[in-house]
Short mmCIF file of C-alpha atoms in Angstrom, two decimals:
data_model
loop_
_atom_site.label_atom_id
_atom_site.label_comp_id
_atom_site.label_asym_id
_atom_site.label_seq_id
_atom_site.Cartn_x
_atom_site.Cartn_y
_atom_site.Cartn_z
CA MET H 1469 66.97 -42.81 89.45
CA THR H 1470 67.96 -39.63 88.27
CA THR H 1471 65.96 -37.98 85.94
CA LEU H 1472 67.46 -34.99 83.72
CA VAL H 1473 64.91 -32.53 82.83
CA LEU H 1474 65.84 -30.25 79.84
CA VAL H 1475 63.59 -27.51 79.30
CA SER H 1476 63.39 -25.41 76.41
CA HIS H 1477 61.79 -22.15 76.31
CA PRO H 1478 62.56 -18.37 74.83
CA HIS H 1479 60.82 -16.93 77.89
CA LEU H 1480 60.27 -19.43 80.48
CA ALA H 1481 59.51 -16.52 83.20
CA ASP H 1482 56.35 -15.79 80.98
CA SER H 1483 55.34 -19.34 80.89
CA THR H 1484 52.14 -20.35 83.10
CA SER H 1485 52.25 -24.06 82.27
CA GLN H 1486 56.14 -24.04 82.63
CA GLN H 1487 56.08 -22.20 86.04
CA PHE H 1488 53.26 -24.84 87.07
CA LEU H 1489 55.52 -27.82 85.87
CA LYS H 1490 58.58 -26.25 87.57
CA ALA H 1491 56.83 -26.21 91.07
CA SER H 1492 55.27 -29.67 90.53
CA LEU H 1493 58.68 -31.09 90.26
CA PRO H 1494 58.84 -34.18 93.07
CA ALA H 1495 61.15 -33.80 95.99
CA ASP H 1496 61.80 -36.95 96.76
CA GLU H 1497 63.72 -38.20 93.62
CA THR H 1498 67.04 -37.45 91.94
CA ILE H 1499 65.84 -34.73 89.40
CA ILE H 1500 68.48 -32.52 87.90
CA TRP H 1501 66.24 -29.79 86.25
CA GLU H 1502 68.04 -27.02 83.55
CA HIS H 1503 66.68 -24.62 81.41
CA ILE H 1504 68.35 -24.58 78.00
CA GLU H 1505 67.97 -21.17 76.96
CA GLY H 1506 69.43 -19.82 80.59
CA GLN H 1507 72.90 -20.97 79.86
CA SER H 1508 74.79 -18.10 78.49
CA THR H 1509 77.36 -20.68 76.75
CA LEU H 1510 76.51 -24.59 76.55
CA ASP H 1511 79.19 -26.52 78.51
CA VAL H 1512 79.30 -29.46 76.16
CA ALA H 1513 81.41 -31.41 78.24
CA LYS H 1514 78.94 -30.79 81.39
CA GLU H 1515 75.52 -31.20 79.02
CA GLN H 1516 77.07 -34.43 78.12
CA ASP H 1517 77.74 -35.54 81.51
CA GLN H 1518 74.89 -35.16 82.80
CA LEU H 1519 73.36 -36.99 80.06
CA ARG H 1520 75.14 -39.86 80.80
CA HIS H 1521 74.53 -40.21 84.65
CA ALA H 1522 70.55 -39.73 84.10
CA ASP H 1523 68.70 -42.44 83.99
CA ARG H 1524 65.84 -40.68 82.03
CA ILE H 1525 66.18 -38.21 79.72
CA ILE H 1526 62.92 -35.50 79.42
CA LEU H 1527 62.67 -32.91 76.70
CA GLN H 1528 60.48 -30.52 77.86
CA PHE H 1529 59.19 -27.41 75.64
CA PRO H 1530 56.18 -25.67 74.08
CA LEU H 1531 55.30 -26.52 70.46
CA TYR H 1532 56.00 -24.26 68.11
CA TRP H 1533 55.36 -24.88 64.18
CA TYR H 1534 54.60 -28.85 65.10
CA ALA H 1535 58.33 -28.63 66.44
CA ALA H 1536 60.65 -27.86 69.49
CA PRO H 1537 61.56 -24.11 69.72
CA ALA H 1538 65.19 -23.29 68.25
CA GLY H 1539 67.04 -23.41 71.66
CA LEU H 1540 66.42 -27.43 71.34
CA LYS H 1541 67.47 -27.81 68.65
CA ALA H 1542 70.77 -25.24 68.81
CA TRP H 1543 71.26 -27.70 72.10
CA GLU H 1544 70.91 -31.03 69.97
CA ASP H 1545 73.48 -29.66 67.44
CA THR H 1546 75.93 -28.32 69.96
CA VAL H 1547 75.95 -30.91 72.56
CA LEU H 1548 74.66 -34.45 70.53
CA THR H 1549 77.92 -34.58 69.10
CA ARG H 1550 78.14 -37.30 66.59
CA THR H 1551 81.30 -39.10 68.13
CA PHE H 1552 79.27 -38.48 71.62
CA VAL H 1553 76.04 -40.24 70.58
CA TYR H 1554 77.13 -43.11 68.26
CA GLY H 1555 80.39 -42.43 66.49
CA ASP H 1556 83.02 -44.06 68.55
CA HIS H 1557 80.17 -47.43 68.92
CA ARG H 1558 80.37 -46.93 72.45
CA TYR H 1559 76.77 -45.42 72.51
CA PRO H 1560 76.75 -43.61 75.98
CA LEU H 1561 72.91 -42.97 75.87
CA ALA H 1562 71.75 -46.62 75.38
CA GLY H 1563 69.20 -48.03 77.71
CA LYS H 1564 68.09 -44.54 78.99
CA GLU H 1565 64.90 -43.39 78.67
CA LEU H 1566 63.83 -40.16 76.48
CA GLY H 1567 60.53 -38.61 77.21
CA ILE H 1568 58.62 -35.64 75.45
CA VAL H 1569 56.69 -33.30 78.06
CA VAL H 1570 55.22 -31.01 74.94
CA THR H 1571 52.01 -28.11 76.06
CA THR H 1572 50.53 -27.40 73.18
CA GLY H 1573 47.53 -24.17 72.53
CA MET H 1574 45.35 -26.61 70.65
CA PRO H 1575 43.09 -29.20 72.07
CA GLY H 1576 44.50 -33.21 71.61
CA LYS H 1577 41.76 -33.60 69.31
CA ALA H 1578 43.35 -31.33 66.61
CA PHE H 1579 46.61 -33.20 66.63
CA GLN H 1580 45.09 -36.46 64.44
CA ARG H 1581 44.31 -36.68 60.67
CA GLY H 1582 41.63 -34.36 59.90
CA GLY H 1583 41.94 -32.55 62.87
CA ALA H 1584 42.84 -28.79 62.84
CA GLU H 1585 46.21 -29.63 63.21
CA GLN H 1586 46.47 -32.77 60.37
CA ILE H 1587 49.46 -34.51 62.29
CA THR H 1588 49.53 -36.42 65.45
CA LEU H 1589 51.91 -35.42 68.03
CA ASP H 1590 54.18 -38.84 67.09
CA ALA H 1591 54.56 -37.55 63.43
CA ALA H 1592 55.35 -34.29 64.93
CA MET H 1593 58.16 -35.39 66.96
CA ALA H 1594 59.34 -38.23 64.81
CA PRO H 1595 62.88 -36.53 64.66
CA LEU H 1596 63.20 -37.05 68.04
CA ALA H 1597 61.99 -39.96 67.92
CA ALA H 1598 64.62 -41.43 65.34
CA LEU H 1599 67.41 -39.58 67.17
CA ALA H 1600 66.07 -42.05 70.35
CA ASP H 1601 66.16 -44.75 67.85
CA ARG H 1602 69.80 -44.02 67.14
CA ALA H 1603 71.29 -43.55 70.47
CA LYS H 1604 69.94 -47.03 71.36
CA MET H 1605 67.42 -45.39 73.69
CA THR H 1606 64.20 -46.21 74.83
CA TRP H 1607 61.48 -43.64 73.67
CA LEU H 1608 58.53 -43.26 76.13
CA PRO H 1609 54.94 -42.19 74.83
CA ILE H 1610 54.73 -38.54 75.10
CA PHE H 1611 53.27 -36.35 77.39
CA ALA H 1612 51.33 -33.92 76.26
CA ILE H 1613 49.64 -30.99 77.81
CA HIS H 1614 46.80 -29.36 76.04
CA GLN H 1615 45.61 -25.75 76.34
CA PHE H 1616 47.09 -25.77 80.09
CA ASP H 1617 45.26 -21.88 81.21
CA TYR H 1618 41.88 -23.89 80.26
CA LEU H 1619 42.66 -26.53 82.83
CA GLU H 1620 39.89 -26.72 85.70
CA GLU H 1621 41.64 -26.68 89.43
CA SER H 1622 41.27 -30.52 89.45
CA GLU H 1623 42.63 -31.02 86.49
CA LYS H 1624 45.23 -29.49 87.28
CA LEU H 1625 45.52 -31.43 90.74
CA GLN H 1626 45.72 -34.52 88.24
CA LEU H 1627 48.39 -33.04 86.08
CA VAL H 1628 50.62 -32.47 89.02
CA VAL H 1629 50.99 -36.28 89.90
CA ASP H 1630 50.71 -37.46 86.24
CA TYR H 1631 53.34 -35.14 85.55
CA GLN H 1632 55.74 -36.40 88.66
CA ARG H 1633 54.83 -39.93 87.70
CA TYR H 1634 56.16 -39.36 83.96
CA LEU H 1635 59.07 -38.05 85.56
CA THR H 1636 59.73 -40.62 88.00
CA GLN H 1637 57.23 -44.38 87.54
CA LYS H 1638 58.68 -47.02 86.18
CA GLN H 1639 57.63 -47.82 82.50
CA PRO H 1640 55.59 -48.99 81.19
CA ASP H 1641 52.64 -46.98 82.89
CA SER H 1642 50.50 -50.04 84.79
CA LEU H 1643 47.97 -50.32 87.44
CA SER H 1644 50.69 -52.06 89.03
CA GLU H 1645 53.66 -49.66 88.67
CA ARG H 1646 51.28 -47.08 89.59
CA GLN H 1647 50.57 -48.56 93.14
CA ASP H 1648 54.18 -49.20 93.71
CA TRP H 1649 54.94 -45.74 92.89
CA PHE H 1650 52.51 -44.49 95.37
CA THR H 1651 53.60 -47.03 97.86
CA LYS H 1652 56.97 -45.94 97.84
CA ARG H 1653 55.85 -42.43 98.48
CA LEU H 1654 53.40 -42.74 101.15
CA PRO H 1655 55.37 -43.09 104.46
CA ALA H 1656 57.10 -39.80 103.44
CA MET H 1657 53.73 -38.52 102.77
CA ILE H 1658 52.42 -39.20 106.41
CA GLN H 1659 55.27 -38.30 107.72
CA GLN H 1660 54.91 -34.80 107.07
CA LEU H 1661 51.38 -34.54 108.11
CA PRO H 1662 50.34 -32.62 111.14
CA PRO H 1663 50.00 -35.38 114.33
CA GLU H 1664 46.55 -35.22 114.42
CA GLN H 1665 46.05 -36.93 110.75
CA GLN H 1666 48.78 -39.15 110.79
CA ALA H 1667 46.70 -42.04 112.06
CA THR H 1668 44.09 -41.39 109.34
CA GLY H 1669 47.29 -41.31 106.70
CA ARG H 1670 48.65 -44.79 108.20
CA LEU H 1671 45.06 -46.20 108.29
CA ILE H 1672 44.85 -45.11 104.35
CA GLU H 1673 47.97 -46.77 103.60
CA ALA H 1674 47.39 -49.92 105.25
CA GLU H 1675 43.68 -50.32 103.51
CA PHE H 1676 45.67 -49.32 100.06
CA ALA H 1677 47.79 -52.00 100.55
CA GLN H 1678 45.22 -54.22 101.53
CA GLN H 1679 43.56 -53.63 98.47
CA LYS H 1680 46.55 -54.19 96.21
CA ASP H 1681 47.14 -57.36 98.16
CA ASP H 1682 43.17 -58.33 96.93
CA ILE H 1683 44.34 -57.69 93.20
CA ASP H 1684 47.30 -59.94 93.50
CA ALA H 1685 45.79 -62.62 94.73
CA LEU H 1686 42.86 -62.56 92.21
CA VAL H 1687 45.61 -62.24 89.41
CA ASP H 1688 47.31 -65.53 91.09
CA THR H 1689 44.25 -67.34 91.33
CA LEU H 1690 43.36 -66.47 87.57
CA SER H 1691 46.77 -67.38 86.25
CA LEU H 1692 45.96 -70.96 88.42
CA ILE H 1693 42.86 -71.23 86.47
CA LYS H 1694 43.89 -70.56 83.31
CA GLU H 1695 46.93 -73.08 83.61
CA GLN H 1696 44.25 -75.81 84.45
CA GLU H 1697 42.38 -75.32 81.37
CA ASP H 1698 45.71 -74.87 79.36
CA ASP H 1699 46.44 -79.05 80.64
CA MET O 1109 32.37 -50.65 94.31
CA THR O 1110 31.93 -52.07 97.93
CA GLU O 1111 31.61 -50.23 100.68
CA GLN O 1112 35.00 -50.23 101.87
CA THR O 1113 36.23 -48.32 98.71
CA GLN O 1114 34.03 -45.96 99.70
CA TRP O 1115 34.96 -45.34 103.04
CA LEU O 1116 39.05 -45.53 101.98
CA GLN O 1117 37.88 -42.74 99.58
CA THR O 1118 36.13 -40.61 101.39
CA GLN O 1119 38.80 -40.73 104.00
CA ILE O 1120 41.24 -39.88 101.67
CA GLU O 1121 39.39 -36.91 100.22
CA LYS O 1122 38.79 -35.63 103.84
CA LEU O 1123 42.77 -35.73 103.91
CA ALA O 1124 43.44 -33.99 100.70
CA GLU O 1125 41.10 -31.00 101.63
CA GLU O 1126 43.07 -30.31 105.10
CA GLN O 1127 46.33 -29.91 103.14
CA GLY O 1128 47.44 -26.60 102.46
CA LYS O 1129 50.15 -27.17 99.96
CA PHE O 1130 48.21 -27.48 95.94
CA THR O 1131 51.20 -30.42 95.29
CA ASP O 1132 50.31 -32.61 98.26
CA ARG O 1133 46.21 -32.09 97.95
CA ALA O 1134 47.19 -33.35 94.25
CA PHE O 1135 48.94 -36.78 95.56
CA TRP O 1136 46.28 -37.31 97.91
CA LEU O 1137 43.14 -37.06 95.45
CA ALA O 1138 45.58 -38.76 92.74
CA LEU O 1139 45.50 -41.44 95.48
CA GLU O 1140 41.89 -41.42 95.62
CA ALA O 1141 41.63 -41.60 92.16
CA LEU O 1142 43.54 -44.84 91.88
CA VAL O 1143 41.57 -46.49 94.70
CA GLY O 1144 38.89 -46.24 92.26
CA GLU O 1145 41.04 -47.73 89.72
CA GLN O 1146 41.92 -50.67 92.27
CA ALA O 1147 38.15 -51.10 92.77
CA ARG O 1148 37.40 -51.25 89.10
CA ARG O 1149 40.27 -53.85 88.45
CA HIS O 1150 39.31 -55.64 91.33
CA ASP O 1151 35.56 -56.07 90.14
CA GLN O 1152 37.01 -57.14 86.48
CA LEU O 1153 39.23 -59.69 88.33
CA SER O 1154 36.37 -61.01 90.13
CA GLY O 1155 34.50 -61.35 87.04
CA GLU O 1156 36.80 -63.20 85.14
CA VAL O 1157 37.19 -65.80 88.31
CA ASP O 1158 33.43 -66.26 88.34
CA GLY O 1159 33.40 -66.38 84.96
CA ARG O 1160 36.02 -69.43 84.22
CA THR O 1161 34.58 -71.20 86.69
CA TRP O 1162 31.48 -71.52 85.84
CA ARG O 1163 31.92 -74.16 83.52
CA PRO O 1164 28.66 -76.25 82.60
CA ASP O 1165 30.92 -78.68 79.91
CA ARG O 1166 32.94 -79.56 82.96
CA TRP O 1167 29.92 -80.57 85.30
#
């Protein structure tokens, strides 16, 4: 799967959260990462080509006044021409997934009716969701990171993998898909362990697979019981 | 949670602690969390199998 990550931030080098996310990019997948404001001029043909070749497109930015920074809007207005998106009825983005990674300075609970911001992130991102709809893309649930600087180390550790999964894991985000995501990565992770830790790594891999098989067996048993109940 | 799950989680945690790279530690700790989720799902599914099998009306 190819994931295109388009980052919009006017001062990327100063952003600890954006630098953290960049350092968290998974190494084992095809990820194309681009900083929109880092381009001196937008090469429309190149940008459109990148979009055509991606399976999942991620727009990543801090929330400025309930919207993306101006750089992303400029990119949209320049690259997403009417002819490209839908004008000639070819819909080159159809079937691709569009995900939003948004960082906010306010806590998650602020983004609800009655909360400090009085607006949900889904409502604030409505224009982008409408764009996805127009382009016949699949809209992914928003990945929001609230108050990054206040996160504890354990939360930052969890964020690394949650972010990697948002970029590369099949949707919807079910236990089954989460298990598959880890199963796929375990061999390479074990391979890079120091030799004296590899046996433990393999043991963990085998035990994890066993637990997964046990769950699958229970699911099968349950569906058999349900079938009999229907008879 | 079974002893086996606890054992597995301890092994993963030890391995995670030995990793110098932040993103590697993150991977193993997230796997540990997922093992906990597997154990909860296993309990729920076993409970449902028991509940659906225990049908006095069919005795």
